[in-house]
XYZ file of C-alpha atoms in Angstrom:
682
model
C 29.647 -9.218 16.426
C 26.662 -11.369 15.229
C 28.436 -14.815 16.510
C 28.369 -12.919 20.318
C 24.681 -12.489 20.729
C 24.101 -16.304 22.235
C 27.660 -16.242 23.500
C 31.078 -14.499 23.889
C 33.079 -15.017 20.772
C 35.475 -18.102 20.467
C 38.202 -16.359 18.467
C 37.480 -12.890 18.577
C 37.688 -10.506 21.657
C 34.107 -9.589 21.678
C 31.885 -10.729 24.970
C 28.159 -11.165 24.938
C 27.691 -8.426 27.218
C 29.776 -6.286 24.295
C 27.239 -7.704 21.577
C 24.188 -6.291 23.869
C 25.954 -2.811 24.652
C 26.318 -1.987 20.954
C 23.004 -3.157 20.257
C 21.447 -0.556 22.971
C 22.618 2.204 20.764
C 19.968 1.017 18.377
C 17.351 -0.369 20.969
C 16.067 2.966 22.202
C 14.758 3.925 18.166
C 11.315 3.235 16.738
C 10.755 3.485 12.895
C 8.925 6.266 11.566
C 7.616 7.070 8.038
C 7.853 10.764 7.196
C 6.194 12.076 3.858
C 8.856 12.397 0.968
C 7.567 12.158 -2.360
C 9.034 12.696 -5.835
C 9.441 16.025 -7.348
C 7.224 14.819 -10.173
C 4.610 13.485 -7.838
C 4.645 16.711 -5.645
C 3.862 18.480 -9.160
C 1.380 16.071 -10.155
C -0.653 16.456 -6.840
C -0.174 20.285 -7.219
C -2.270 20.549 -10.476
C -4.904 17.662 -9.045
C -5.139 20.080 -6.298
C -5.533 23.259 -8.232
C -7.982 22.009 -10.514
C -10.174 20.078 -8.048
C -10.042 23.388 -5.695
C -11.341 25.425 -8.746
C -14.015 22.712 -9.268
C -15.300 22.813 -5.899
C -15.278 26.614 -5.462
C -17.278 26.554 -8.753
C -20.045 24.321 -7.273
C -19.985 25.824 -3.660
C -20.814 28.954 -4.969
C -23.459 27.565 -6.876
C -24.870 26.263 -3.830
C -24.510 29.729 -2.080
C -26.269 31.518 -5.311
C -29.136 29.163 -5.174
C -29.877 29.630 -1.514
C -29.610 33.232 -1.706
C -31.844 33.864 -4.588
C -33.742 31.297 -5.924
C -34.449 28.900 -2.634
C -36.854 31.556 -1.049
C -38.944 32.020 -4.251
C -39.438 27.933 -4.294
C -40.096 27.891 -0.255
C -42.541 30.843 -0.224
C -44.477 28.564 -3.434
C -44.131 25.463 -1.058
C -45.200 27.043 2.070
C -48.414 28.764 0.914
C -49.561 25.697 -0.960
C -48.646 22.544 0.981
C -50.826 21.356 3.663
C -49.973 19.509 6.904
C -49.125 15.905 7.136
C -51.791 13.381 7.940
C -49.082 11.843 9.925
C -47.705 13.130 13.271
C -44.631 11.203 14.418
C -43.139 11.848 18.142
C -39.413 11.328 18.593
C -39.034 9.382 21.702
C -36.147 10.883 24.051
C -34.705 7.571 25.889
C -34.594 7.521 29.463
C -32.993 4.371 29.841
C -30.474 2.583 27.300
C -28.768 -1.156 27.663
C -27.416 -4.030 25.576
C -27.235 -7.270 26.773
C -24.006 -8.238 25.696
C -21.455 -5.062 26.242
C -22.560 -2.187 23.540
C -22.247 1.131 24.772
C -25.644 2.962 23.613
C -25.758 6.829 24.443
C -28.109 9.132 22.783
C -27.561 12.805 21.636
C -29.780 15.995 21.541
C -31.670 14.797 18.385
C -32.768 11.601 20.345
C -30.366 9.906 17.841
C -29.012 6.777 19.939
C -25.347 5.744 19.158
C -23.878 2.523 19.363
C -19.850 2.550 20.251
C -17.471 0.417 22.374
C -17.066 -3.206 22.114
C -18.669 -5.179 19.276
C -20.272 -8.120 20.700
C -20.896 -9.721 17.134
C -24.577 -10.174 18.320
C -26.618 -8.218 20.834
C -29.825 -7.161 22.053
C -30.300 -3.039 22.586
C -33.098 -2.231 25.089
C -34.684 1.672 24.537
C -36.942 2.862 27.197
C -38.947 6.180 26.811
C -42.117 7.649 28.414
C -44.840 8.308 26.212
C -46.293 12.254 26.119
C -49.078 10.694 23.758
C -52.696 9.532 24.777
C -52.648 6.585 22.428
C -50.213 4.577 19.901
C -51.091 3.639 16.604
C -47.683 3.472 15.042
C -44.023 3.085 15.824
C -41.257 4.385 13.849
C -37.556 3.238 13.720
C -34.899 5.135 11.684
C -31.794 3.484 10.807
C -29.222 6.948 10.614
C -26.222 6.930 8.169
C -22.901 7.688 10.170
C -21.325 11.041 9.137
C -18.665 9.501 7.905
C -19.137 8.444 4.301
C -16.867 5.183 4.638
C -19.557 4.140 7.198
C -23.330 3.505 7.070
C -26.316 3.057 9.900
C -24.725 -0.078 10.975
C -21.250 -1.862 12.770
C -20.462 -4.001 9.995
C -17.660 -3.219 7.803
C -19.642 -2.232 4.916
C -21.975 -0.259 7.005
C -25.041 -2.765 7.069
C -27.072 -3.978 9.548
C -29.730 -7.059 10.158
C -32.303 -6.597 12.922
C -33.907 -9.800 13.388
C -36.654 -8.797 15.604
C -38.267 -5.736 16.872
C -40.599 -5.116 19.678
C -42.594 -2.923 22.058
C -43.821 -3.395 25.482
C -45.895 -1.042 27.612
C -45.544 -0.678 31.416
C -48.534 1.239 32.848
C -48.677 2.923 36.246
C -50.546 0.470 37.990
C -47.525 -1.835 37.470
C -49.374 -4.127 34.438
C -47.290 -4.383 31.770
C -48.778 -5.079 28.043
C -47.372 -6.536 24.678
C -48.011 -4.252 21.784
C -48.529 -6.365 18.558
C -46.685 -4.985 15.800
C -48.011 -5.649 12.021
C -47.490 -4.551 8.765
C -43.924 -3.352 8.425
C -42.914 -1.017 5.570
C -39.555 0.145 4.777
C -38.469 2.712 2.149
C -35.999 0.245 1.190
C -35.333 -3.712 1.935
C -32.218 -6.142 0.909
C -32.984 -8.924 -1.270
C -34.108 -12.033 1.208
C -33.675 -9.720 3.923
C -37.275 -7.714 4.041
C -38.782 -5.510 6.494
C -41.224 -8.056 7.377
C -38.579 -10.394 8.653
C -38.044 -7.900 11.787
C -41.541 -9.011 13.290
C -40.564 -12.931 13.062
C -37.399 -12.957 15.294
C -35.754 -15.747 13.104
C -31.911 -15.283 13.198
C -31.574 -16.545 9.532
C -32.802 -13.529 8.240
C -34.220 -10.050 9.342
C -34.560 -6.163 7.981
C -31.346 -4.907 6.448
C -30.314 -2.579 3.356
C -27.482 -3.520 1.063
C -26.470 -2.547 -1.364
C -27.719 1.092 -0.415
C -25.928 0.569 2.799
C -24.809 4.212 3.301
C -27.305 5.898 3.673
C -30.240 6.392 6.148
C -33.316 4.162 5.860
C -36.804 4.188 7.953
C -39.433 1.363 8.717
C -42.645 2.148 10.376
C -44.784 -0.294 11.916
C -48.850 -0.210 12.836
C -49.843 -1.536 16.550
C -52.539 -4.233 15.837
C -54.372 -2.667 18.898
C -55.982 0.299 20.105
C -53.943 1.366 22.756
C -54.648 3.694 25.377
C -51.763 5.459 26.998
C -52.270 6.429 30.651
C -49.898 9.492 31.800
C -46.639 8.271 32.846
C -46.792 5.129 30.951
C -43.111 3.341 29.900
C -42.310 1.913 26.495
C -39.910 -0.458 26.392
C -38.039 -1.486 22.646
C -36.171 -4.127 22.233
C -33.921 -4.418 18.893
C -32.657 -8.063 18.431
C -29.562 -8.707 16.230
C -28.682 -12.667 16.006
C -27.701 -12.805 12.677
C -24.222 -14.184 12.635
C -21.756 -11.302 13.618
C -21.033 -7.643 13.574
C -24.473 -7.170 11.911
C -25.685 -4.478 14.839
C -27.554 -0.948 14.332
C -24.971 1.852 14.719
C -27.264 4.625 14.947
C -31.174 4.788 15.053
C -34.045 6.705 16.619
C -37.448 5.840 17.482
C -40.569 7.470 17.022
C -44.639 6.838 17.825
C -47.823 8.067 16.480
C -51.450 8.629 17.442
C -52.640 9.434 13.557
C -54.400 6.859 12.179
C -53.245 4.187 9.970
C -51.836 3.109 7.169
C -48.046 5.023 7.560
C -45.997 5.979 4.964
C -42.276 5.527 6.021
C -40.817 8.818 5.441
C -37.574 9.597 7.302
C -37.750 11.836 10.316
C -37.332 15.817 10.595
C -41.175 16.696 10.223
C -42.027 17.122 13.873
C -43.423 20.102 14.878
C -44.048 20.927 11.220
C -47.598 19.812 11.433
C -48.667 22.829 13.733
C -46.639 25.303 11.756
C -48.142 24.352 8.300
C -51.855 24.310 9.567
C -51.693 28.045 10.194
C -51.573 30.350 7.347
C -48.457 32.322 6.060
C -49.439 35.445 8.046
C -49.838 33.595 11.207
C -46.576 32.507 11.369
C -43.866 33.926 13.466
C -40.503 34.533 12.588
C -38.946 31.640 14.758
C -41.687 29.120 12.750
C -41.079 30.486 9.361
C -37.287 29.843 9.787
C -38.080 26.284 11.024
C -40.310 25.754 8.233
C -37.426 27.026 5.960
C -34.589 24.604 7.304
C -37.070 21.890 7.036
C -38.218 22.564 3.474
C -34.491 23.128 2.597
C -32.845 19.663 4.363
C -35.964 17.637 3.368
C -38.069 18.533 0.544
C -36.047 21.086 -1.982
C -34.631 18.769 -4.724
C -32.866 21.326 -6.024
C -30.455 22.193 -2.725
C -30.423 18.592 -2.350
C -28.811 18.034 -5.863
C -26.394 21.068 -5.273
C -25.309 19.471 -2.199
C -24.461 16.376 -3.302
C -22.931 17.791 -6.273
C -20.248 19.508 -3.109
C -20.384 16.137 -1.220
C -19.174 14.092 -4.203
C -16.245 16.780 -5.204
C -15.343 16.339 -1.565
C -14.896 13.276 -2.212
C -12.820 13.616 -4.918
C -9.957 15.659 -3.117
C -6.684 14.437 -4.337
C -4.636 12.225 -2.073
C -0.860 13.424 -0.882
C 1.483 10.973 -2.665
C 1.438 8.344 -0.521
C 5.623 8.087 -1.008
C 7.245 7.905 2.518
C 11.027 7.740 3.925
C 11.689 5.304 6.372
C 13.640 6.603 9.451
C 15.073 5.935 12.879
C 13.521 8.057 15.892
C 15.021 7.916 19.298
C 12.375 6.959 22.415
C 12.107 10.080 24.654
C 12.817 7.964 27.547
C 14.687 5.362 25.965
C 14.190 1.387 26.686
C 15.911 -0.677 28.917
C 18.410 -3.266 27.280
C 18.992 -6.571 28.940
C 21.516 -9.474 27.870
C 19.858 -11.874 26.259
C 20.538 -15.142 28.146
C 21.845 -17.680 25.401
C 20.294 -15.552 22.847
C 16.763 -16.045 24.426
C 14.858 -12.613 24.310
C 12.200 -14.477 26.954
C 15.167 -14.689 29.349
C 16.760 -11.742 30.341
C 20.004 -11.036 32.165
C 21.773 -7.874 33.473
C 20.912 -4.413 32.295
C 23.262 -2.907 29.764
C 23.970 0.483 28.978
C 25.188 1.504 25.146
C 29.194 0.966 24.830
C 31.437 -0.010 22.110
C 33.698 -2.775 22.230
C 36.859 -2.491 24.758
C 39.367 -4.190 22.071
C 38.701 -1.330 19.907
C 39.661 2.534 20.703
C 37.744 4.025 23.283
C 34.158 5.929 22.883
C 33.951 9.559 23.523
C 30.611 10.193 24.440
C 29.087 14.231 24.328
C 26.844 12.979 27.026
C 26.284 11.271 30.334
C 24.704 8.557 28.219
C 26.102 7.503 24.711
C 23.600 8.002 21.462
C 24.072 7.009 17.904
C 25.135 10.221 16.944
C 28.147 9.310 19.411
C 28.573 5.975 17.723
C 28.725 7.569 14.539
C 31.393 9.902 15.214
C 33.643 6.894 16.940
C 33.059 5.032 13.532
C 34.489 7.561 11.838
C 37.200 8.662 14.322
C 40.617 8.752 13.140
C 41.829 6.667 15.377
C 39.557 3.842 13.819
C 40.974 1.828 10.650
C 38.120 -0.673 10.206
C 35.330 1.446 8.639
C 37.477 2.579 5.739
C 39.587 -0.626 5.598
C 35.978 -2.573 5.249
C 34.213 -0.248 2.936
C 37.323 0.010 0.556
C 37.260 -4.009 0.539
C 33.764 -3.939 -0.298
C 34.366 -1.628 -3.235
C 37.416 -3.672 -4.463
C 35.079 -6.804 -4.743
C 32.480 -5.328 -6.687
C 35.197 -4.035 -9.335
C 37.209 -7.117 -9.349
C 34.913 -10.286 -7.966
C 37.341 -10.684 -5.241
C 38.520 -8.345 -2.291
C 41.778 -8.088 -0.860
C 40.245 -10.168 1.907
C 38.020 -12.419 0.581
C 35.810 -12.932 3.483
C 34.591 -9.473 3.260
C 31.978 -10.157 6.102
C 34.781 -11.374 8.268
C 37.999 -8.897 9.480
C 38.565 -10.986 12.242
C 41.124 -13.869 13.510
C 39.414 -16.515 11.400
C 38.982 -14.504 8.249
C 41.408 -14.437 5.517
C 44.131 -12.152 5.360
C 44.563 -9.670 3.037
C 46.489 -10.557 -0.547
C 48.042 -6.908 -0.904
C 48.165 -5.634 2.649
C 49.905 -2.336 1.595
C 47.447 -1.310 -1.091
C 44.543 -2.107 1.247
C 46.194 0.247 3.597
C 46.613 2.970 1.243
C 43.378 3.060 -0.528
C 42.004 3.325 3.066
C 43.922 6.505 4.006
C 43.447 7.784 0.349
C 39.468 6.977 0.909
C 39.959 9.171 3.874
C 42.002 12.030 1.894
C 39.135 12.121 -0.429
C 36.399 13.363 2.110
C 34.689 9.766 2.237
C 33.713 10.158 -1.505
C 32.794 6.452 -2.500
C 32.381 8.504 -6.082
C 36.166 9.584 -5.867
C 37.249 6.204 -4.437
C 35.725 4.398 -7.331
C 37.301 6.664 -9.863
C 40.650 6.345 -8.541
C 40.477 2.675 -9.107
C 39.212 2.563 -12.437
C 41.581 4.694 -13.867
C 44.358 2.365 -12.692
C 46.124 0.137 -14.974
C 45.065 -2.740 -12.912
C 41.499 -2.243 -13.248
C 42.038 -1.590 -17.038
C 43.614 -4.944 -17.603
C 42.162 -7.479 -20.244
C 40.120 -10.275 -18.270
C 41.536 -12.931 -21.240
C 43.146 -15.848 -19.209
C 46.225 -16.265 -20.215
C 48.094 -19.803 -20.433
C 50.925 -19.295 -17.975
C 48.470 -17.459 -15.223
C 46.337 -20.728 -15.198
C 49.150 -22.682 -13.109
C 50.672 -19.827 -11.333
C 47.269 -17.933 -9.957
C 44.271 -19.823 -11.304
C 42.429 -17.459 -8.990
C 43.649 -14.108 -9.976
C 44.799 -13.298 -6.270
C 47.780 -11.685 -7.890
C 45.637 -9.406 -10.070
C 47.771 -10.317 -13.244
C 44.356 -9.652 -15.378
C 40.790 -8.626 -14.942
C 38.117 -11.019 -13.418
C 35.167 -11.890 -15.559
C 31.797 -11.295 -13.953
C 28.491 -12.143 -14.609
C 26.101 -9.395 -13.951
C 24.147 -9.180 -11.119
C 20.426 -10.212 -11.340
C 18.838 -6.865 -11.357
C 21.420 -5.583 -14.134
C 21.080 -8.596 -16.031
C 17.451 -7.122 -16.609
C 18.355 -3.579 -17.067
C 21.162 -4.382 -19.825
C 18.082 -6.134 -21.861
C 16.027 -3.000 -21.748
C 18.930 -0.979 -22.106
C 19.776 -2.555 -25.847
C 16.224 -3.357 -26.441
C 15.562 0.593 -25.923
C 12.538 0.026 -23.368
C 14.319 1.051 -20.157
C 12.882 3.734 -18.310
C 15.230 5.618 -16.314
C 12.836 7.194 -13.879
C 14.274 7.793 -10.419
C 12.484 6.668 -7.493
C 9.210 6.432 -6.658
C 6.839 3.167 -5.899
C 7.782 -0.478 -6.354
C 7.055 -1.973 -9.633
C 5.416 -5.299 -10.800
C 6.641 -6.679 -13.856
C 4.558 -9.634 -15.423
C 4.270 -12.967 -13.486
C 2.868 -15.779 -14.288
C 0.045 -16.502 -12.981
C 1.100 -19.998 -11.555
C 3.658 -18.111 -9.841
C 1.611 -16.442 -7.519
C -0.578 -19.083 -6.884
C 2.305 -20.967 -4.594
C 1.434 -18.053 -2.159
C -0.109 -19.522 0.918
C -4.084 -19.857 0.481
C -3.643 -17.866 -2.938
C -3.041 -14.696 -0.546
C -0.250 -13.013 -3.041
C -1.592 -10.604 -5.453
C 0.402 -9.238 -8.100
C -0.923 -6.085 -9.888
C 1.014 -5.838 -13.247
C 2.609 -2.367 -13.711
C 0.925 -0.382 -16.815
C 2.527 1.286 -19.523
C 6.183 2.216 -19.328
C 6.202 1.652 -15.700
C 7.217 -2.005 -15.769
C 10.350 -1.346 -17.782
C 12.222 0.734 -14.493
C 15.241 -0.493 -13.430
C 15.434 -3.928 -11.322
C 16.011 -2.108 -8.096
C 12.722 -0.813 -8.031
C 10.906 -4.442 -8.207
C 8.632 -5.601 -5.471
C 10.127 -7.842 -3.186
C 7.192 -10.501 -2.389
C 8.727 -12.752 0.907
C 6.726 -15.547 0.298
C 6.787 -15.429 -3.405
C 9.965 -13.757 -4.766
C 10.273 -12.579 -8.353
C 11.195 -15.605 -9.973
C 13.689 -13.939 -12.291
C 15.535 -12.301 -9.801
C 16.006 -15.974 -7.601
C 17.130 -17.300 -10.876
C 20.007 -15.065 -10.692
C 21.309 -15.197 -7.331
C 19.363 -12.185 -5.901
C 19.750 -12.296 -1.960
C 16.531 -12.422 -0.083
C 15.613 -8.558 0.709
C 14.826 -8.812 4.277
C 18.100 -9.482 5.486
C 21.705 -8.138 4.876
C 23.606 -9.472 2.238
C 27.329 -8.614 2.188
C 28.531 -10.554 -0.864
C 26.179 -12.190 -3.244
C 26.939 -16.103 -4.792
C 27.043 -16.464 -8.810
C 25.933 -19.238 -9.870
C 25.431 -20.953 -13.633
C 22.472 -22.962 -14.074
C 20.268 -23.958 -17.352
C 17.524 -22.305 -15.596
C 19.203 -18.910 -16.374
C 19.435 -19.675 -20.342
C 15.573 -20.899 -20.018
C 14.820 -17.429 -18.302
C 16.423 -15.511 -20.835
C 14.758 -17.103 -23.819
C 11.239 -17.309 -22.492
C 10.513 -14.994 -19.943
C 7.839 -12.524 -20.865
C 9.894 -9.483 -20.134
C 13.230 -10.815 -21.792
C 11.226 -11.957 -25.064
C 9.718 -8.500 -25.182
C 13.149 -7.058 -25.276
C 13.909 -9.184 -28.040
C 10.832 -7.832 -29.922
C 11.757 -4.250 -28.940
C 15.312 -5.085 -30.455
C 14.420 -6.787 -33.427
C 12.399 -3.274 -34.255
C 15.074 -1.212 -33.694
C 17.118 -3.151 -36.468
C 14.633 -3.669 -38.722
C 13.395 0.172 -38.349
C 17.101 1.367 -38.531
C 17.003 4.679 -40.976
C 20.561 5.078 -41.285
C 21.102 2.117 -43.609
C 19.454 -0.340 -45.878
C 22.236 -2.969 -45.882
C 21.415 -5.670 -44.266
C 24.990 -6.375 -42.608
C 24.984 -2.629 -41.552
C 21.515 -3.544 -39.163
C 23.000 -6.558 -37.839
C 26.233 -4.935 -36.743
C 24.144 -2.109 -35.130
C 22.202 -4.701 -33.128
C 25.110 -6.418 -32.192
C 26.904 -3.098 -31.077
C 23.691 -2.267 -28.849
C 24.432 -5.710 -27.082
C 28.189 -6.193 -26.570
C 29.223 -2.639 -27.517
C 31.646 -3.877 -30.282
C 31.355 -4.220 -33.832
C 31.176 -7.730 -34.491
C 34.045 -9.844 -36.321
C 33.796 -10.743 -40.082
C 33.346 -14.519 -38.898
C 30.551 -13.464 -36.526
C 28.842 -11.144 -39.106
C 28.804 -14.121 -41.349
C 27.380 -16.732 -38.953
C 24.509 -13.749 -37.927
C 23.734 -13.199 -41.765
C 23.509 -16.810 -42.432
C 21.108 -17.331 -39.189
C 18.933 -14.448 -40.567
C 18.496 -16.193 -44.142
C 17.864 -19.488 -42.318
C 15.344 -17.992 -40.153
C 13.791 -16.019 -42.755
C 12.918 -19.088 -44.844
C 11.361 -20.437 -41.894
C 9.322 -17.451 -41.268
C 8.042 -17.079 -44.943
C 7.082 -20.800 -44.372
C 4.715 -20.250 -41.652
C 3.148 -16.335 -41.543
C 0.894 -16.922 -38.714
C 3.792 -17.931 -36.364
C 5.778 -14.854 -37.535
C 2.738 -12.653 -36.868
C 2.681 -14.099 -33.543
C 6.220 -13.351 -32.370
C 6.034 -9.754 -33.257
C 2.370 -9.342 -32.136
C 1.057 -8.420 -35.660
C -1.399 -9.515 -38.205
C -0.031 -11.891 -41.005
C -1.351 -9.040 -43.346
C 0.863 -6.166 -41.732
C 3.727 -5.340 -44.123
C 7.480 -6.527 -43.201
C 5.964 -9.089 -40.750
C 8.581 -11.233 -42.020
C 11.530 -9.535 -41.683
C 10.588 -8.285 -38.448
C 9.844 -11.914 -37.166
C 13.169 -12.692 -38.565
C 15.346 -9.829 -36.748
C 13.486 -10.830 -33.408
C 14.808 -14.121 -33.827
C 18.589 -13.099 -34.359
C 17.804 -10.083 -31.217
C 16.974 -13.154 -29.287
C 20.372 -14.844 -30.108
C 22.528 -11.804 -29.513
C 20.486 -10.878 -25.934
C 21.714 -14.519 -25.214
C 25.200 -14.356 -25.659
C 27.379 -15.098 -22.617
C 29.255 -12.210 -23.540
C 25.716 -9.925 -22.813
C 25.379 -11.069 -19.403
C 29.201 -11.181 -18.389
C 31.167 -8.126 -17.635
C 34.370 -8.787 -19.416
């Protein structure tokens, strides 16, 4: 069908319209990931969640108990002895907010200005308010942290900001305007080389910033140089310039003024209206004033409450995350999508609209409703009138078991494909597959228990001329294992294989120079830890730009496209990979350890024979055992002559016991693991 994407098929009875009619079944679907954690992941998550909830309850209970019992005592002592602050700040409620380059500014009920919407990179905020004071001696600017713990007072990704200039102008009722000179700026914290003093200079290369304390509130205070009288109705216009690079804009801020005497201490807001209450004696305060004072003390003064609140917040930040394992599904769009023919396969050049339908040359589709859907297509595929599904599947299974399908062109059953070598057997297996309830397991069992499958793969001279490709199945085929299975076989023989099913992908060791081949050093390959890296090869993460080299060397296909039949090559690079790749060398080390520590026998030949059985599932012949024993003796002499190299081979110290024997067994294991018989299905 793929040939008909651009034009009607030249050889088979499929038109381009039919291609897009079949495509229409899937064109109304979208991919959606649904949570699908494994049982062990769920258990681990549930256990962690219970521990987290218990600790959170412990901390919230401690906070609640403190506020009920100990906080009132501390407050009463503080309220009776604390005097009113010398500086009284009056928060300004903006009457007009604007931004020169498109940021959206709004204020909340606490007079906090919040910037949102377009983030133009650089911008100037304008803040207008009417003063209720008769004079102004100082200005306070609060940069207020965002409630979201991942954000800060600034709009940049890391929550920081850079205020390049802060200025104020007074508009008097008589129409005159007066620039106010700000001086002696102080802040509770300033970033290195971005001191608050820079905020009155107006330079684009610097300003007030607060990294690394960028996820908390900060405050800056400014003195007004001249004594300024403010007639009733005076309007104050504040300008906040952000001209440093891009995105470093304030996100949340508040402005206050004072007529108190200089100097000023940079303290965060919350004390407005507190000074008059503190000026009264405790018995003169109303219940409302006492409650307001208590709230101020609890939220701004009391260190014990702050400590307990932080403990609760810290624990909330440690809440276990639900396992990030998802299953990819296809979900139909409620209203579907229009499907058009793509002229010459060009999706930009649309032709006639088409509806979902199957090729006319095959048996008819029987839709359940007015418009066919994917369930109708599935039932059509498995309809008794359709012989193709069973035949193609059986041919694919046969190809994997024998190295060649009945139809050698496993991806083409059309007029240009190969004819089946055993048409009657293909027909019978296809009907048997249906009779077995479409069970692949039952089908494979039927095939592998047959006399045909259980033949020897030994090549016989009389077959070389009559049937060199073994099309008549007079013997079994010799097949090199698939790329992932080669690695699995090594891990199994060495005893390292982690048989865990499912879960996230793994990343075995990858040389750094391979990762560097990715574009602009974009490939990040964090090596899997512990026994995770010993899981089966099918779980190896496929990096499209830099695929895992061992898999490519052994002809694994690109996982981003469907592959019906893998090719099998035989190259020197494969032998070099099996000898020198860190994974395979580690397998040889583990196999050598298994032979060295064999508790069943102290006899050298028995240990060698056991290692041989682990590798090729048969006992060595006397000649093979003799050759391996001779190899052991030769390598032992080399190892004894260079203890340092021997220690490096087994990853131990030269003074460790049995280093020479272990290193020799590693060398022997490398030979056994690199036999052609080891990676070939006989």
